[in-house]
Short mmCIF file of C-alpha atoms in Angstrom, two decimals:
data_model
loop_
_atom_site.label_atom_id
_atom_site.label_comp_id
_atom_site.label_asym_id
_atom_site.label_seq_id
_atom_site.Cartn_x
_atom_site.Cartn_y
_atom_site.Cartn_z
CA UNK A 25 -0.56 0.10 0.26
CA UNK A 26 1.02 3.84 -0.95
CA UNK A 27 3.22 5.36 1.61
CA UNK A 28 1.29 2.56 4.44
CA UNK A 29 2.66 0.06 7.03
CA UNK A 30 0.34 -2.72 7.30
CA UNK A 31 -2.86 -3.11 9.15
CA UNK A 32 -3.63 -4.72 12.15
CA UNK A 33 -5.64 -7.87 12.08
CA UNK A 34 -8.08 -5.67 14.88
CA UNK A 35 -10.01 -2.37 13.01
CA UNK A 36 -8.42 0.88 12.89
CA UNK A 37 -9.70 4.01 14.97
CA UNK A 38 -11.31 6.21 13.40
CA UNK A 39 -11.39 5.19 10.29
CA UNK A 40 -15.20 5.13 10.22
CA UNK A 41 -15.37 8.77 10.40
CA UNK A 42 -11.71 9.72 8.12
CA UNK A 43 -14.51 7.98 5.20
CA UNK A 44 -17.32 9.15 6.21
CA UNK A 45 -14.98 12.42 6.58
CA UNK A 46 -13.56 11.89 3.25
CA UNK A 47 -16.62 11.42 1.39
CA UNK A 48 -18.62 13.91 2.74
CA UNK A 49 -14.85 15.99 1.63
CA UNK A 50 -15.47 14.92 -1.60
CA UNK A 51 -19.17 15.82 -2.17
CA UNK A 52 -18.57 19.53 -1.48
CA UNK A 53 -16.12 18.25 -3.98
CA UNK A 54 -18.03 17.13 -6.81
CA UNK A 55 -20.44 19.76 -6.52
CA UNK A 56 -18.08 22.85 -6.84
CA UNK A 57 -17.10 21.42 -9.52
CA UNK A 58 -19.79 20.81 -11.25
CA UNK A 59 -21.67 24.04 -11.04
CA UNK A 60 -20.97 25.31 -14.52
CA UNK A 61 -22.54 22.44 -15.90
CA UNK A 62 -25.64 22.39 -13.68
CA UNK A 63 -26.21 26.05 -14.73
CA UNK A 64 -26.05 25.37 -18.93
CA UNK A 65 -29.12 27.18 -19.56
CA UNK A 66 -28.31 29.38 -17.51
CA UNK A 67 -24.99 30.78 -19.55
CA UNK A 68 -26.56 29.83 -22.86
CA UNK A 69 -29.51 31.62 -22.39
CA UNK A 70 -27.62 35.17 -20.26
CA UNK A 71 -23.83 34.29 -22.70
CA UNK A 72 -26.16 34.56 -25.27
CA UNK A 73 -24.30 30.87 -26.54
CA UNK A 74 -24.70 28.52 -28.74
CA UNK A 75 -24.51 24.56 -27.94
CA UNK A 76 -21.19 24.24 -29.58
CA UNK A 77 -19.75 26.92 -27.08
CA UNK A 78 -21.85 25.57 -23.47
CA UNK A 79 -19.40 21.98 -24.77
CA UNK A 80 -16.63 24.31 -23.95
CA UNK A 81 -18.07 26.40 -21.61
CA UNK A 82 -19.84 22.82 -19.48
CA UNK A 83 -16.89 21.17 -20.51
CA UNK A 84 -13.62 23.76 -18.85
CA UNK A 85 -13.70 22.88 -15.22
CA UNK A 86 -13.53 18.57 -15.98
CA UNK A 87 -10.26 19.28 -18.38
CA UNK A 88 -8.31 20.91 -15.65
CA UNK A 89 -9.09 19.26 -12.87
CA UNK A 90 -8.58 15.52 -14.80
CA UNK A 91 -5.65 17.19 -15.43
CA UNK A 92 -4.70 17.89 -11.87
CA UNK A 93 -5.36 14.56 -10.13
CA UNK A 94 -2.32 14.27 -12.60
CA UNK A 95 0.12 15.61 -9.58
CA UNK A 96 -2.38 15.37 -6.22
CA UNK A 97 -2.71 12.06 -6.06
CA UNK A 98 0.97 11.78 -6.06
CA UNK A 99 1.99 15.08 -3.92
CA UNK A 100 -0.77 13.31 -1.89
CA UNK A 101 1.31 10.58 -0.86
CA UNK A 102 3.64 12.82 -0.13
CA UNK A 103 1.42 15.36 2.17
CA UNK A 104 -1.33 13.21 2.76
CA UNK A 105 -5.44 13.56 2.58
CA UNK A 106 -5.10 15.23 6.19
CA UNK A 107 -3.82 18.38 4.20
CA UNK A 108 -4.14 17.76 0.68
CA UNK A 109 -8.37 17.92 0.57
CA UNK A 110 -8.08 20.41 2.76
CA UNK A 111 -5.75 22.21 0.36
CA UNK A 112 -8.27 21.05 -2.64
CA UNK A 113 -11.19 22.48 -0.65
CA UNK A 114 -9.57 25.71 -0.56
CA UNK A 115 -8.00 26.54 -3.36
CA UNK A 116 -11.64 26.05 -5.05
CA UNK A 117 -13.74 28.86 -3.26
CA UNK A 118 -11.50 31.58 -5.95
CA UNK A 119 -13.13 30.03 -8.84
CA UNK A 120 -16.32 29.52 -6.96
CA UNK A 121 -16.43 33.51 -6.46
CA UNK A 122 -14.57 34.76 -10.16
CA UNK A 123 -17.82 32.66 -11.32
CA UNK A 124 -20.22 34.40 -9.65
CA UNK A 125 -18.67 37.26 -10.72
CA UNK A 126 -18.29 37.09 -14.04
CA UNK A 127 -22.02 35.02 -14.19
CA UNK A 128 -22.93 38.46 -12.42
CA UNK A 129 -21.22 40.88 -15.19
CA UNK A 130 -22.18 38.22 -18.32
CA UNK A 131 -18.94 38.41 -19.48
CA UNK A 132 -18.35 34.63 -20.67
CA UNK A 133 -14.40 36.07 -20.69
CA UNK A 134 -14.47 35.72 -16.81
CA UNK A 135 -17.10 32.92 -16.90
CA UNK A 136 -14.69 30.34 -18.57
CA UNK A 137 -11.53 31.73 -17.27
CA UNK A 138 -12.77 30.85 -13.98
CA UNK A 139 -14.35 27.21 -14.85
CA UNK A 140 -10.88 26.73 -16.16
CA UNK A 141 -9.29 27.54 -12.46
CA UNK A 142 -12.38 25.52 -10.88
CA UNK A 143 -11.45 22.20 -11.99
CA UNK A 144 -9.16 22.10 -9.18
CA UNK A 145 -12.52 20.99 -6.95
CA UNK A 146 -12.36 17.83 -9.57
CA UNK A 147 -8.86 16.98 -7.60
CA UNK A 148 -10.75 15.67 -4.89
CA UNK A 149 -10.98 12.13 -5.89
CA UNK A 150 -8.01 12.10 -6.29
CA UNK A 151 -6.35 12.73 -2.99
CA UNK A 152 -9.62 10.36 -1.54
CA UNK A 153 -7.59 7.13 -3.01
CA UNK A 154 -4.55 6.77 -1.54
CA UNK A 155 -6.64 8.06 1.69
CA UNK A 156 -8.92 5.52 2.00
CA UNK A 157 -7.26 3.04 0.84
CA UNK A 158 -4.30 3.82 3.26
CA UNK A 159 -7.28 3.05 6.27
CA UNK A 160 -8.79 -0.38 5.09
CA UNK A 161 -6.54 -4.00 4.30
CA UNK A 162 -6.76 -5.04 0.83
CA UNK A 163 -9.98 -7.37 0.90
CA UNK A 164 -11.67 -4.06 1.99
CA UNK A 165 -10.35 -1.55 -0.32
CA UNK A 166 -13.00 -1.92 -2.56
CA UNK A 167 -16.20 -1.51 0.09
CA UNK A 168 -13.54 1.87 1.46
CA UNK A 169 -12.78 3.41 -2.56
CA UNK A 170 -16.73 1.99 -3.29
CA UNK A 171 -18.17 4.78 -0.93
CA UNK A 172 -15.67 6.87 -0.74
CA UNK A 173 -16.61 7.18 -5.00
CA UNK A 174 -19.78 7.68 -3.74
CA UNK A 175 -19.15 11.53 -3.42
CA UNK A 176 -19.37 11.80 -6.50
CA UNK A 177 -23.00 12.14 -5.93
CA UNK A 178 -21.74 16.17 -5.47
CA UNK A 179 -22.79 16.54 -9.20
CA UNK A 180 -26.92 15.61 -8.21
CA UNK A 181 -26.57 18.16 -6.01
CA UNK A 182 -25.05 20.14 -8.10
CA UNK A 183 -27.97 18.88 -10.31
CA UNK A 184 -30.91 19.30 -8.04
CA UNK A 185 -30.32 22.79 -5.89
CA UNK A 186 -28.01 24.60 -8.13
CA UNK A 187 -30.71 25.52 -10.42
CA UNK A 188 -33.20 25.93 -7.83
CA UNK A 189 -31.10 28.10 -5.60
CA UNK A 190 -30.43 30.51 -8.57
CA UNK A 191 -34.37 30.81 -8.66
CA UNK A 192 -35.05 31.69 -4.59
CA UNK A 193 -31.68 33.20 -4.47
CA UNK A 194 -30.24 34.51 -7.28
CA UNK A 195 -26.61 33.99 -8.58
CA UNK A 196 -24.72 35.72 -7.38
CA UNK A 197 -24.91 34.35 -3.75
CA UNK A 198 -25.37 30.78 -4.69
CA UNK A 199 -22.21 31.25 -5.87
CA UNK A 200 -21.33 32.68 -2.23
CA UNK A 201 -23.57 30.03 -0.23
CA UNK A 202 -21.05 27.22 -2.62
CA UNK A 203 -17.92 29.40 -1.37
CA UNK A 204 -19.36 28.60 2.27
CA UNK A 205 -20.41 25.63 2.93
CA UNK A 206 -15.96 24.71 0.53
CA UNK A 207 -14.66 26.12 3.57
CA UNK A 208 -16.79 25.01 6.74
CA UNK A 209 -16.07 21.37 5.05
CA UNK A 210 -11.77 22.58 4.73
CA UNK A 211 -12.43 23.19 8.45
CA UNK A 212 -14.15 20.34 9.46
CA UNK A 213 -11.64 17.98 7.31
CA UNK A 214 -8.29 20.41 8.63
CA UNK A 215 -9.21 19.63 12.74
CA UNK A 216 -11.06 16.44 12.43
CA UNK A 217 -8.99 14.21 10.38
CA UNK A 218 -5.75 11.91 10.09
CA UNK A 219 -4.23 9.71 8.04
CA UNK A 220 -4.45 6.12 9.08
CA UNK A 221 -1.83 4.57 11.43
CA UNK A 222 0.45 3.20 8.81
CA UNK A 223 0.96 5.51 6.46
CA UNK A 224 4.15 7.24 6.09
CA UNK A 225 5.23 10.11 4.40
CA UNK A 226 6.61 9.05 1.28
CA UNK A 227 9.22 12.09 -0.59
CA UNK A 228 10.85 11.17 -2.94
CA UNK A 229 10.51 14.23 -5.68
CA UNK A 230 6.62 14.03 -7.39
CA UNK A 231 7.71 14.19 -10.81
CA UNK A 232 10.08 10.69 -10.50
CA UNK A 233 6.28 9.09 -9.21
CA UNK A 234 4.54 9.78 -12.25
CA UNK A 235 6.74 8.74 -14.80
CA UNK A 236 7.65 5.61 -13.33
CA UNK A 237 3.63 5.46 -12.58
CA UNK A 238 3.94 5.57 -16.59
CA UNK A 239 5.62 2.97 -17.02
CA UNK A 240 3.94 0.60 -15.55
CA UNK A 241 1.36 -1.01 -18.07
CA UNK A 242 -0.98 -1.22 -14.23
CA UNK A 243 -1.99 2.35 -14.89
CA UNK A 244 -2.23 2.19 -19.12
CA UNK A 245 -5.14 -0.28 -18.77
CA UNK A 246 -7.52 1.51 -15.50
CA UNK A 247 -6.98 4.56 -17.12
CA UNK A 248 -8.21 3.02 -20.98
CA UNK A 249 -10.46 1.61 -18.54
CA UNK A 250 -11.62 3.81 -16.19
CA UNK A 251 -11.79 6.80 -19.65
CA UNK A 252 -14.72 4.81 -20.05
CA UNK A 253 -16.90 4.48 -16.79
CA UNK A 254 -16.08 6.89 -15.29
CA UNK A 255 -16.08 9.79 -18.36
CA UNK A 256 -19.45 7.60 -19.48
CA UNK A 257 -20.94 9.62 -16.47
CA UNK A 258 -18.65 12.51 -16.52
CA UNK A 259 -19.83 13.33 -19.65
CA UNK A 260 -23.69 13.40 -18.61
CA UNK A 261 -23.82 14.62 -15.53
CA UNK A 262 -22.37 17.54 -17.10
CA UNK A 263 -24.26 17.74 -20.95
CA UNK A 264 -27.79 16.23 -19.63
CA UNK A 265 -29.50 19.17 -18.18
CA UNK A 266 -28.95 20.33 -21.97
CA UNK A 267 -29.69 17.76 -23.95
CA UNK A 268 -32.46 16.69 -21.77
CA UNK A 269 -32.76 20.93 -22.59
CA UNK A 270 -32.87 20.36 -26.48
CA UNK A 271 -34.08 16.72 -26.55
CA UNK A 272 -37.06 16.43 -23.96
CA UNK A 273 -37.82 20.39 -23.86
CA UNK A 274 -37.45 20.59 -20.05
CA UNK A 275 -36.67 24.09 -18.26
CA UNK A 276 -33.91 23.67 -15.82
CA UNK A 277 -35.17 22.59 -12.88
CA UNK A 278 -37.19 20.16 -14.93
CA UNK A 279 -33.48 18.87 -16.29
CA UNK A 280 -32.13 19.51 -13.19
CA UNK A 281 -34.20 16.78 -11.11
CA UNK A 282 -33.42 14.63 -13.31
CA UNK A 283 -29.95 14.82 -13.77
CA UNK A 284 -30.15 14.39 -9.86
CA UNK A 285 -31.72 11.23 -10.18
CA UNK A 286 -28.61 9.92 -12.89
CA UNK A 287 -26.03 10.91 -10.40
CA UNK A 288 -27.36 10.23 -7.58
CA UNK A 289 -27.79 5.84 -9.47
CA UNK A 290 -24.32 6.10 -10.62
CA UNK A 291 -23.68 7.21 -6.30
CA UNK A 292 -25.50 4.77 -5.51
CA UNK A 293 -24.42 1.54 -7.86
CA UNK A 294 -20.81 2.22 -7.51
CA UNK A 295 -20.00 1.07 -3.81
CA UNK A 296 -21.87 -2.38 -5.10
CA UNK A 297 -18.96 -2.44 -7.79
CA UNK A 298 -16.52 -1.86 -5.46
CA UNK A 299 -18.18 -4.84 -2.84
CA UNK A 300 -19.10 -7.05 -5.52
CA UNK A 301 -15.79 -6.38 -7.71
CA UNK A 302 -13.64 -7.63 -3.63
CA UNK A 303 -16.37 -11.35 -3.36
CA UNK A 304 -16.09 -11.85 -6.73
CA UNK A 305 -12.75 -10.00 -8.34
CA UNK A 306 -12.91 -6.94 -10.16
CA UNK A 307 -13.36 -8.45 -14.31
CA UNK A 308 -17.47 -9.98 -13.64
CA UNK A 309 -18.42 -6.55 -12.76
CA UNK A 310 -16.59 -4.17 -15.15
CA UNK A 311 -17.81 -6.84 -18.04
CA UNK A 312 -21.06 -6.84 -16.59
CA UNK A 313 -21.20 -2.67 -16.59
CA UNK A 314 -20.34 -2.32 -20.09
CA UNK A 315 -22.18 -4.57 -21.70
CA UNK A 316 -24.60 -2.62 -20.26
CA UNK A 317 -23.14 1.09 -21.16
CA UNK A 318 -23.19 -0.59 -25.22
CA UNK A 319 -27.19 -1.68 -25.00
CA UNK A 320 -28.29 1.32 -22.89
CA UNK A 321 -25.87 4.00 -24.86
CA UNK A 322 -28.34 2.23 -27.90
CA UNK A 323 -31.70 2.33 -26.30
CA UNK A 324 -31.01 6.12 -25.56
CA UNK A 325 -29.68 6.54 -29.11
CA UNK A 326 -32.58 5.59 -29.30
CA UNK A 327 -35.17 8.81 -27.50
CA UNK A 328 -37.64 6.67 -25.72
CA UNK A 329 -41.04 8.11 -25.70
CA UNK A 330 -42.61 9.00 -22.42
CA UNK A 331 -41.02 9.79 -18.90
CA UNK A 332 -41.28 6.48 -17.92
CA UNK A 333 -38.11 4.96 -20.86
CA UNK A 334 -36.97 7.20 -21.07
CA UNK A 335 -36.09 7.81 -17.25
CA UNK A 336 -35.64 4.19 -16.17
CA UNK A 337 -33.37 4.53 -19.62
CA UNK A 338 -30.54 6.86 -18.44
CA UNK A 339 -31.06 5.95 -14.93
CA UNK A 340 -30.03 2.48 -15.61
CA UNK A 341 -26.74 3.99 -18.14
CA UNK A 342 -26.36 6.17 -14.46
CA UNK A 343 -26.81 2.57 -12.64
CA UNK A 344 -24.27 0.53 -15.30
CA UNK A 345 -21.28 3.17 -15.22
CA UNK A 346 -21.46 3.58 -11.39
CA UNK A 347 -21.03 0.12 -11.24
CA UNK A 348 -17.78 0.13 -13.97
CA UNK A 349 -16.21 2.02 -11.46
CA UNK A 350 -16.61 0.91 -8.35
CA UNK A 351 -14.84 -2.40 -10.39
CA UNK A 352 -12.38 -0.63 -12.05
CA UNK A 353 -11.45 1.30 -8.60
CA UNK A 354 -11.32 -1.95 -6.33
CA UNK A 355 -9.01 -3.04 -9.45
CA UNK A 356 -6.64 -0.30 -9.01
CA UNK A 357 -6.59 -1.15 -5.87
CA UNK A 358 -5.40 -4.68 -6.31
CA UNK A 359 -3.21 -4.45 -9.22
CA UNK A 360 -1.20 -0.64 -8.59
CA UNK A 361 2.51 -2.17 -6.65
CA UNK A 362 2.91 -2.04 -3.06
CA UNK A 363 4.14 2.38 -3.28
CA UNK A 364 2.53 3.53 -5.82
CA UNK A 365 -1.65 3.95 -4.92
CA UNK A 366 -1.00 7.46 -4.49
CA UNK A 367 0.46 8.38 -8.40
CA UNK A 368 -1.56 5.60 -10.14
CA UNK A 369 -5.46 6.50 -8.28
CA UNK A 370 -4.52 10.15 -9.23
CA UNK A 371 -3.43 9.08 -13.14
CA UNK A 372 -5.91 6.64 -13.77
CA UNK A 373 -8.77 9.15 -12.29
CA UNK A 374 -7.17 11.77 -14.77
CA UNK A 375 -8.02 9.64 -17.09
CA UNK A 376 -11.64 9.31 -16.07
CA UNK A 377 -11.44 13.15 -16.03
CA UNK A 378 -10.61 13.10 -19.55
CA UNK A 379 -13.13 10.93 -20.33
CA UNK A 380 -15.31 13.56 -20.18
CA UNK A 381 -14.19 16.28 -21.44
CA UNK A 382 -14.17 14.69 -24.76
CA UNK A 383 -17.56 13.57 -24.94
CA UNK A 384 -19.02 16.96 -24.76
CA UNK A 385 -17.34 19.09 -27.05
CA UNK A 386 -18.88 16.27 -29.69
CA UNK A 387 -21.90 16.13 -28.49
CA UNK A 388 -21.70 20.10 -28.84
CA UNK A 389 -20.49 19.57 -32.64
CA UNK A 390 -22.69 17.38 -33.99
CA UNK A 391 -25.36 18.55 -32.60
CA UNK A 392 -29.08 17.91 -34.92
CA UNK A 393 -30.81 21.13 -34.26
CA UNK A 394 -32.99 20.36 -37.36
CA UNK A 395 -34.12 16.74 -35.38
CA UNK A 396 -32.92 17.20 -32.15
CA UNK A 397 -30.88 14.19 -32.69
CA UNK A 398 -27.28 13.15 -31.32
CA UNK A 399 -26.79 10.31 -32.37
CA UNK A 400 -23.48 10.74 -33.08
CA UNK A 401 -22.35 11.09 -29.91
CA UNK A 402 -24.62 8.29 -28.83
CA UNK A 403 -23.34 5.87 -31.04
CA UNK A 404 -20.08 6.48 -30.12
CA UNK A 405 -19.80 6.12 -26.87
CA UNK A 406 -21.82 2.30 -27.89
CA UNK A 407 -18.04 1.99 -29.76
CA UNK A 408 -15.91 2.64 -27.38
CA UNK A 409 -18.39 1.06 -24.56
CA UNK A 410 -17.59 -2.52 -26.66
CA UNK A 411 -13.98 -1.41 -27.49
CA UNK A 412 -13.40 -1.50 -23.53
CA UNK A 413 -15.82 -4.91 -23.53
CA UNK A 414 -13.39 -6.46 -26.07
CA UNK A 415 -10.60 -5.15 -24.00
CA UNK A 416 -11.68 -6.73 -20.47
CA UNK A 417 -12.06 -9.56 -21.89
CA UNK A 418 -9.86 -10.54 -23.86
CA UNK A 419 -6.54 -8.42 -22.63
CA UNK A 420 -7.08 -7.61 -18.82
CA UNK A 421 -6.00 -11.10 -16.16
CA UNK A 422 -9.13 -12.71 -15.46
CA UNK A 423 -11.75 -13.60 -11.45
CA UNK A 424 -9.10 -11.51 -9.26
CA UNK A 425 -9.49 -11.26 -5.57
CA UNK A 426 -9.24 -8.32 -3.39
CA UNK A 427 -8.61 -10.75 -0.79
CA UNK A 428 -5.64 -12.40 -2.23
CA UNK A 429 -3.46 -9.61 -2.93
CA UNK A 430 -0.62 -8.98 -1.49
CA UNK A 431 -1.07 -5.10 0.58
#
């Protein structure tokens, strides 16, 4: 385990509290990270953007947050989760405030620049994986990373609350509230969180660690799979409000509520994927998930009519993606060599974020306004999921259970 000695057989004191704190910090970070995407309709109207430009705007935090995870994951091995969680949360406050100012001034340039800086909030994921993994023995790391991964439920909070908060208290006060929550969560982490008993600082320079992680074959295998499953989740979570507006004519609040339901389904499925990977091995979990993604992406492309058929299709898609994210990161915890979990997790989670960066751009660029269709983008998702499925079946190792892996 990266930066840790073998854990004692008894559960260490504070393990549950620190898992809860890490997951809560992730929820808040994801809320801030997704704040621009959930108000895409607001920016389209007030900044007079076309679909392609809106796609660029909502993808900006994803791009920077994804690349930032590479460095933040390695820094977590060096400075620990407590310090890095606090840093990421505090560093997200200024971008949120700049987004508030830019939107109020109706300045696309300022909102876009602030959205780039807001990517720092998305790096919270690379902090949590090595932090919670250090608290748990190998046979339960799928559970631990799955529970922590449920922190991506912050996207559901953002989708559900942000349009309603803007309608109720205004655009600028909504962002002030998010900034205050970031500050409060940072204080809670700093004063209550602690490192796992066996954790030790890895003081090697960051760049050599990243280069070493890049030379590890498992890194690139996991990067590809995570780019498909987590990238699919991120792209849907960021672009779904726009999609529902264009295809099903929902208003911002209605689209936000349904996007929140999508994100919640993925959040609930993620720890299930981790637990199932602990029990049966990651490979069958990922195979099941990718099969579901391919079939359901094709179903979404058919534009099912009626709220119940369409809603069930999107919820099933979210569950498949959530199951896959839990399975893939359980695999990372098993296959990553000792001493490299933080740096490998950072690279892999960056790949997942980048996997979510490009689809909104493709969706915006290929949208057919005459038929209200995103057929090209969804077909590409089907093809990508099938490629990931073939890769998992034929390239990845067979049944691998965490409880037989070395610590």
